[in-house]
CSV table of C-alpha atoms in Angstrom, one decimal:
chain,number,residue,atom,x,y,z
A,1,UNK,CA,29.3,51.5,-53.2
A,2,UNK,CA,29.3,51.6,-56.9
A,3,UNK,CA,25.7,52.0,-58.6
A,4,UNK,CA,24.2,49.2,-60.5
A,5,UNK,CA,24.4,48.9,-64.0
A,6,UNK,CA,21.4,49.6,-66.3
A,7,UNK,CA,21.3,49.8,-70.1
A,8,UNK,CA,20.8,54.0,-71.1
A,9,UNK,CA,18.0,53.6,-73.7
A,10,UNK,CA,15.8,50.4,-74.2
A,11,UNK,CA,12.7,50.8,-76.6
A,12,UNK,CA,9.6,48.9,-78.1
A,13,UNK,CA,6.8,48.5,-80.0
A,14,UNK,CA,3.2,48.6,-78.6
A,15,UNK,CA,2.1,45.3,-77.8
A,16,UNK,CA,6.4,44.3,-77.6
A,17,UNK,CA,8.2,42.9,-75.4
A,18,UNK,CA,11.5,44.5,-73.6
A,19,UNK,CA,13.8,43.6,-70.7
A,20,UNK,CA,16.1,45.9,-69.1
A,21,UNK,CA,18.7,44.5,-67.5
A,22,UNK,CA,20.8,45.7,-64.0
A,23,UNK,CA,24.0,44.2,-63.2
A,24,UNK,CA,25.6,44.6,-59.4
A,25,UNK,CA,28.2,42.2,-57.8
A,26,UNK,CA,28.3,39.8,-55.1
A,27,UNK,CA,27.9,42.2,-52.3
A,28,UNK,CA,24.5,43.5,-53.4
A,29,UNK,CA,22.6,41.9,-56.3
A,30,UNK,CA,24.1,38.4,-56.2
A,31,UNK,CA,23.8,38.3,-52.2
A,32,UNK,CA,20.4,39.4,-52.1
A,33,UNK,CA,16.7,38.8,-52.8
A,34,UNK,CA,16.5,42.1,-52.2
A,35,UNK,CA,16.0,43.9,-55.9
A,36,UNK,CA,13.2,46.5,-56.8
A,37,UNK,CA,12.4,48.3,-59.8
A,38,UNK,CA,11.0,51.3,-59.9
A,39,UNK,CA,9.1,53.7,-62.5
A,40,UNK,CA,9.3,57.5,-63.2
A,41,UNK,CA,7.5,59.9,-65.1
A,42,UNK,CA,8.8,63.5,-65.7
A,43,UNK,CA,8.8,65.6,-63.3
A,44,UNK,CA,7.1,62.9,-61.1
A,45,UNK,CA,8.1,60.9,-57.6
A,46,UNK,CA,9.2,57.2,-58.6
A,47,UNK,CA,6.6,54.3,-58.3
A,48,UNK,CA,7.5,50.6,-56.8
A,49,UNK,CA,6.9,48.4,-59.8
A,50,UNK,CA,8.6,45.1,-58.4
A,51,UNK,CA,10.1,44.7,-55.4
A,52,UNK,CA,12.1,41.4,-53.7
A,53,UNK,CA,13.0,40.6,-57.4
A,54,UNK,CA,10.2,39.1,-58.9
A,55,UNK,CA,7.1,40.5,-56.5
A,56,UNK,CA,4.5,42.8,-58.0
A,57,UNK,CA,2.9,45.4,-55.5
A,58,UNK,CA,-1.1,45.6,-55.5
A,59,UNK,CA,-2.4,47.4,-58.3
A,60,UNK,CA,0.7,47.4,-60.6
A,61,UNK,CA,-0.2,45.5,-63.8
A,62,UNK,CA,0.8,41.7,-64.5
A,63,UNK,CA,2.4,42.9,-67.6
A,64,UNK,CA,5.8,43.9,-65.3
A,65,UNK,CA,7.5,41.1,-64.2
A,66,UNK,CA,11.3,40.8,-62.5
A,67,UNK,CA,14.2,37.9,-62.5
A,68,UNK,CA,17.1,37.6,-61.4
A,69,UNK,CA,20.4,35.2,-62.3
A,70,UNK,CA,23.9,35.7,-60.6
A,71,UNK,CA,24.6,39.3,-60.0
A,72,UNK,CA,22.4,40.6,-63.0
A,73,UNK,CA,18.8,41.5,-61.8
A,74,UNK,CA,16.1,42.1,-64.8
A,75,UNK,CA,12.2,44.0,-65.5
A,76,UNK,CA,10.5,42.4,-68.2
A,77,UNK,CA,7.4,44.3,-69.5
A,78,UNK,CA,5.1,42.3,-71.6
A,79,UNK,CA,2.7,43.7,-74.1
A,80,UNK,CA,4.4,47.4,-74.1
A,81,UNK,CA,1.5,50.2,-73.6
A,82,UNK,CA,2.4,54.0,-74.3
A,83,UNK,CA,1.9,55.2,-70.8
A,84,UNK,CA,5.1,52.8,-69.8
A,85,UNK,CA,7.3,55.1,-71.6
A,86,UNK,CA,9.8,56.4,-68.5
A,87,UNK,CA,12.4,55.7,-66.6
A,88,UNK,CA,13.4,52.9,-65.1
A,89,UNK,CA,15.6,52.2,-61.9
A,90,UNK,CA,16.4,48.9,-60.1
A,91,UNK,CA,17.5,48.8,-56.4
A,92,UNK,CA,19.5,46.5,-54.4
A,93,UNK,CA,20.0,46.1,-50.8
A,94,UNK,CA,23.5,45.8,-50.3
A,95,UNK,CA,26.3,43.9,-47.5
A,96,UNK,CA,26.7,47.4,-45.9
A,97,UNK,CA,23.0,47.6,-44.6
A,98,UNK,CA,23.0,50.4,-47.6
A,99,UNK,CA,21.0,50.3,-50.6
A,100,UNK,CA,22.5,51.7,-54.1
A,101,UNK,CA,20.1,52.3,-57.1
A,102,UNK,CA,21.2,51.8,-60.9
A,103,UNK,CA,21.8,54.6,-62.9
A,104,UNK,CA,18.8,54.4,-65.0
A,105,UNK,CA,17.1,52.8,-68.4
A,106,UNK,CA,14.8,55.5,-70.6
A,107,UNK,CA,12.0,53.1,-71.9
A,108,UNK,CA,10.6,54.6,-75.6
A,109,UNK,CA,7.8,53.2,-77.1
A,110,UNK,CA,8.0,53.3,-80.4
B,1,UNK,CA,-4.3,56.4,-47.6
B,2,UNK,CA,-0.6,56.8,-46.3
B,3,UNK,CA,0.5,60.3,-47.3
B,4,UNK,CA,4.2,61.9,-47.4
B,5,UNK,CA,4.1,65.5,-47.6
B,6,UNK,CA,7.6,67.0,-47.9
B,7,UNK,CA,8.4,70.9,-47.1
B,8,UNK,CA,8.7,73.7,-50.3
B,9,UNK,CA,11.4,74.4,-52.3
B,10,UNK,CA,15.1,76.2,-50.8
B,11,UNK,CA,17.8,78.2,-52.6
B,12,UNK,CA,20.5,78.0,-50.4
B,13,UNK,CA,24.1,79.5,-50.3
B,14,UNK,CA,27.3,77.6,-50.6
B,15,UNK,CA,28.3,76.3,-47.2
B,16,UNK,CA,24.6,77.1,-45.7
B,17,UNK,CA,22.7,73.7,-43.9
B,18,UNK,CA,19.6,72.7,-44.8
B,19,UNK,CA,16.1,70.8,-43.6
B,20,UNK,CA,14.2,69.3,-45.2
B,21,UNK,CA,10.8,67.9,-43.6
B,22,UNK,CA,8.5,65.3,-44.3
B,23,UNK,CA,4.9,64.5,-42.8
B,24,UNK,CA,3.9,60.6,-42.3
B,25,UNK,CA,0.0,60.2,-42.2
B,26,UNK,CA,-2.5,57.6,-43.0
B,27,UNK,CA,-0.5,55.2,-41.0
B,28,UNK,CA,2.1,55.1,-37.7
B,29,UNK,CA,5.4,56.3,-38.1
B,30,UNK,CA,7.3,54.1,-35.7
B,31,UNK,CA,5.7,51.2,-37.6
B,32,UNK,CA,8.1,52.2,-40.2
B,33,UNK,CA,11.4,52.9,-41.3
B,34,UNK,CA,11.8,55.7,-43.5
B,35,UNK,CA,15.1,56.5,-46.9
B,36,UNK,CA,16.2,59.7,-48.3
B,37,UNK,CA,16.7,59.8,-51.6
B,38,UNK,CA,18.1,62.5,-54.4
B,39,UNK,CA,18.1,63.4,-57.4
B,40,UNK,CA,20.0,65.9,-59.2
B,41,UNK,CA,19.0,67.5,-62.4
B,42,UNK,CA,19.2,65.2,-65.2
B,43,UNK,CA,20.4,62.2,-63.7
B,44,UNK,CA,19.2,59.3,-61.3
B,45,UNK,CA,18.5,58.6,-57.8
B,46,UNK,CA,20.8,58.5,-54.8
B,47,UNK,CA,20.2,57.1,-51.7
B,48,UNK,CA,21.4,59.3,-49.2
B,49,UNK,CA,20.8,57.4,-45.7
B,50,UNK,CA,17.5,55.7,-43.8
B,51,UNK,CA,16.2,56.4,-40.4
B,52,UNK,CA,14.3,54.3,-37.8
B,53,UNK,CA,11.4,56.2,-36.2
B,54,UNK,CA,10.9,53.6,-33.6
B,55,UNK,CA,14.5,54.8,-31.4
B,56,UNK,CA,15.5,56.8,-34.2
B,57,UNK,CA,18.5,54.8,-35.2
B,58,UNK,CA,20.0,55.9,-38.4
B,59,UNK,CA,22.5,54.6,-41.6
B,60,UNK,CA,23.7,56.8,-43.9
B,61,UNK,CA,25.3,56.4,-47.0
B,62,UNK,CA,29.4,56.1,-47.2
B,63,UNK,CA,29.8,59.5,-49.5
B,64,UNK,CA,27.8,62.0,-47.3
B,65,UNK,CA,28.7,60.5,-43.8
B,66,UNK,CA,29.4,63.2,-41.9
B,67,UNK,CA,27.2,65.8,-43.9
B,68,UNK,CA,23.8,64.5,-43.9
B,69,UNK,CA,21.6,63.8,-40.4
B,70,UNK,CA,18.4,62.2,-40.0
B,71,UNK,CA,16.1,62.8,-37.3
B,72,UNK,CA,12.4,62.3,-36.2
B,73,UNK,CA,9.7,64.5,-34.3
B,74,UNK,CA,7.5,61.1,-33.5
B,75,UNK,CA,4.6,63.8,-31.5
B,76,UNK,CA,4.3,65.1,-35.3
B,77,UNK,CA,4.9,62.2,-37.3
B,78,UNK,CA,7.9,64.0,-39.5
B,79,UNK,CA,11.5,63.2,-40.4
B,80,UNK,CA,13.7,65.5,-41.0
B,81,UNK,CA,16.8,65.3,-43.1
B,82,UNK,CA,19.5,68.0,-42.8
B,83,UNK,CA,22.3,68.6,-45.0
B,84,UNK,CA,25.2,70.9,-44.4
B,85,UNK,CA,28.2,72.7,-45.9
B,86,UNK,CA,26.0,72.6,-48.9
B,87,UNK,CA,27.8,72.8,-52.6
B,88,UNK,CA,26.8,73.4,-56.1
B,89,UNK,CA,26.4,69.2,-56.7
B,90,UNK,CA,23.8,68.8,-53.9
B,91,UNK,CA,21.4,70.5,-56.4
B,92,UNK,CA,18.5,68.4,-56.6
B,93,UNK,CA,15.2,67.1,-55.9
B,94,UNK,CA,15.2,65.3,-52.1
B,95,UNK,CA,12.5,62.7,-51.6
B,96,UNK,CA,11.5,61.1,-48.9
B,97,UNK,CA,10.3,57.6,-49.0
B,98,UNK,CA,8.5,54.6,-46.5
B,99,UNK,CA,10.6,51.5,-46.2
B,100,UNK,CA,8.1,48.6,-46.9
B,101,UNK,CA,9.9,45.7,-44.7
B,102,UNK,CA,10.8,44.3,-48.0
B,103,UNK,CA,13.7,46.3,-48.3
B,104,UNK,CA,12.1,48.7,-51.0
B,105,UNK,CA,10.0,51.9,-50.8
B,106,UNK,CA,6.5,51.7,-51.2
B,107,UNK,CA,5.4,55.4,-50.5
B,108,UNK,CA,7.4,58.2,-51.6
B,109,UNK,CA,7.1,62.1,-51.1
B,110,UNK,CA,6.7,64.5,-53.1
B,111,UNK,CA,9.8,66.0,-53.5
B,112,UNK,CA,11.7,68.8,-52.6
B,113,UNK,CA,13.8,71.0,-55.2
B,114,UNK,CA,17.1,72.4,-53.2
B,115,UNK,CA,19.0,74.5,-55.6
B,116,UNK,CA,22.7,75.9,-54.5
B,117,UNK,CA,24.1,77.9,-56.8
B,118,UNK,CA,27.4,77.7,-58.0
């Protein structure tokens, strides 16, 4: 299983916009509700930010947002902040009862 | 509040196994299915397999079939994850992390540095 696609860098203004974008295929993105995103600090575990494409867990901020067309997946975050400066990964559950992460988007803000 | 507490960091040799353990509490451990993830130095995650604690049924990714074993001591509420015939490129940080029955992890451990030297 291949990992999904991300975009290396992405970066933003505070108060931006950005979308980071993860592309799978049929047999994992495209076939599934099944995409979360997830957040990580340095030298910190990663944090559920979205999770069945477009659902936000309690306590993560309306600002982060998900989508999904076709095989490509995608994070929005609205109204950039400093704190969301890290890393980025998206998730799929895939046809082999597997899942396979993306390789990972660096969010800078500016 | 649910809590997974992983064991302390391990230098192993080449070809040595490992264990790693992680503690469930704050909530039942059969209720949930639990991933392994890693992460080597550097560079993103890798899911490595996911265990059921209720029967202990078990997947595992297609690259380390063979290698990695997941397993469950219910009476403690811990899952273990053992590695063997370790090499220099399973370096990394091992996390643990609750399955949230909406096929994403919800809870994750703290993570455990393994470092094989080359």
């Amino acid at each position: 299983q291949s990992a999904l696609t991300q975009p290396a860098s992405v970066s933003g203004s505070p108060g931006q916009s950005i979308a980071i974008s993860c592309t799978g295929t049929s047999s994992d993105v495209g076939d599934y509700k099944h995409v979360s995103w997830y957040q990580q600090h340095p030298g910190k575990a990663p944090k559920l930010m979205i999770y069945d494409v477009s659902d936000r867990p309690s306590g993560v901020s309306d600002r982060f947002s998900g989508s999904k067309s076709g095989n490509t997946a995608s994070l929005t975050i609205s109204g950039l902040q400093a704190e969301d400066e890290a890393n980025y990964y998206c998730s799929s559950y895939t046809s082999n009862n597997t899942w396979v992460f993306g390789g990972g988007t660096k969010l800078t803000v500016l | 509040q649910v809590q997974l507490v992983q064991s302390g960091a391990e230098l192993k040799k080449p070809g040595a196994s490992l264990k790693v353990s992680c503690k469930a509490s704050g909530y039942t451990l059969t209720s949930y299915k639990m991933h392994w993830v890693r992460q080597a130095p550097g560079q993103g995650l890798e899911w490595m397999g996911i265990i059921n604690p209720n029967g202990g049924s078990t997947t595992y990714a297609q690259r380390l079939q063979g290698r990695v074993t997941l397993t469950r001591d219910t009476s403690t509420s811990t899952v273990y994850m053992e590695l063997s015939s370790l090499r220099s490129e399973d370096t990394a940080v091992y996390y643990c992390a609750r399955d949230n029955w909406k096929w994403s992890f919800d809870c994750w451990g703290q993570g455990t540095l393994v470092t094989v030297p080359s």
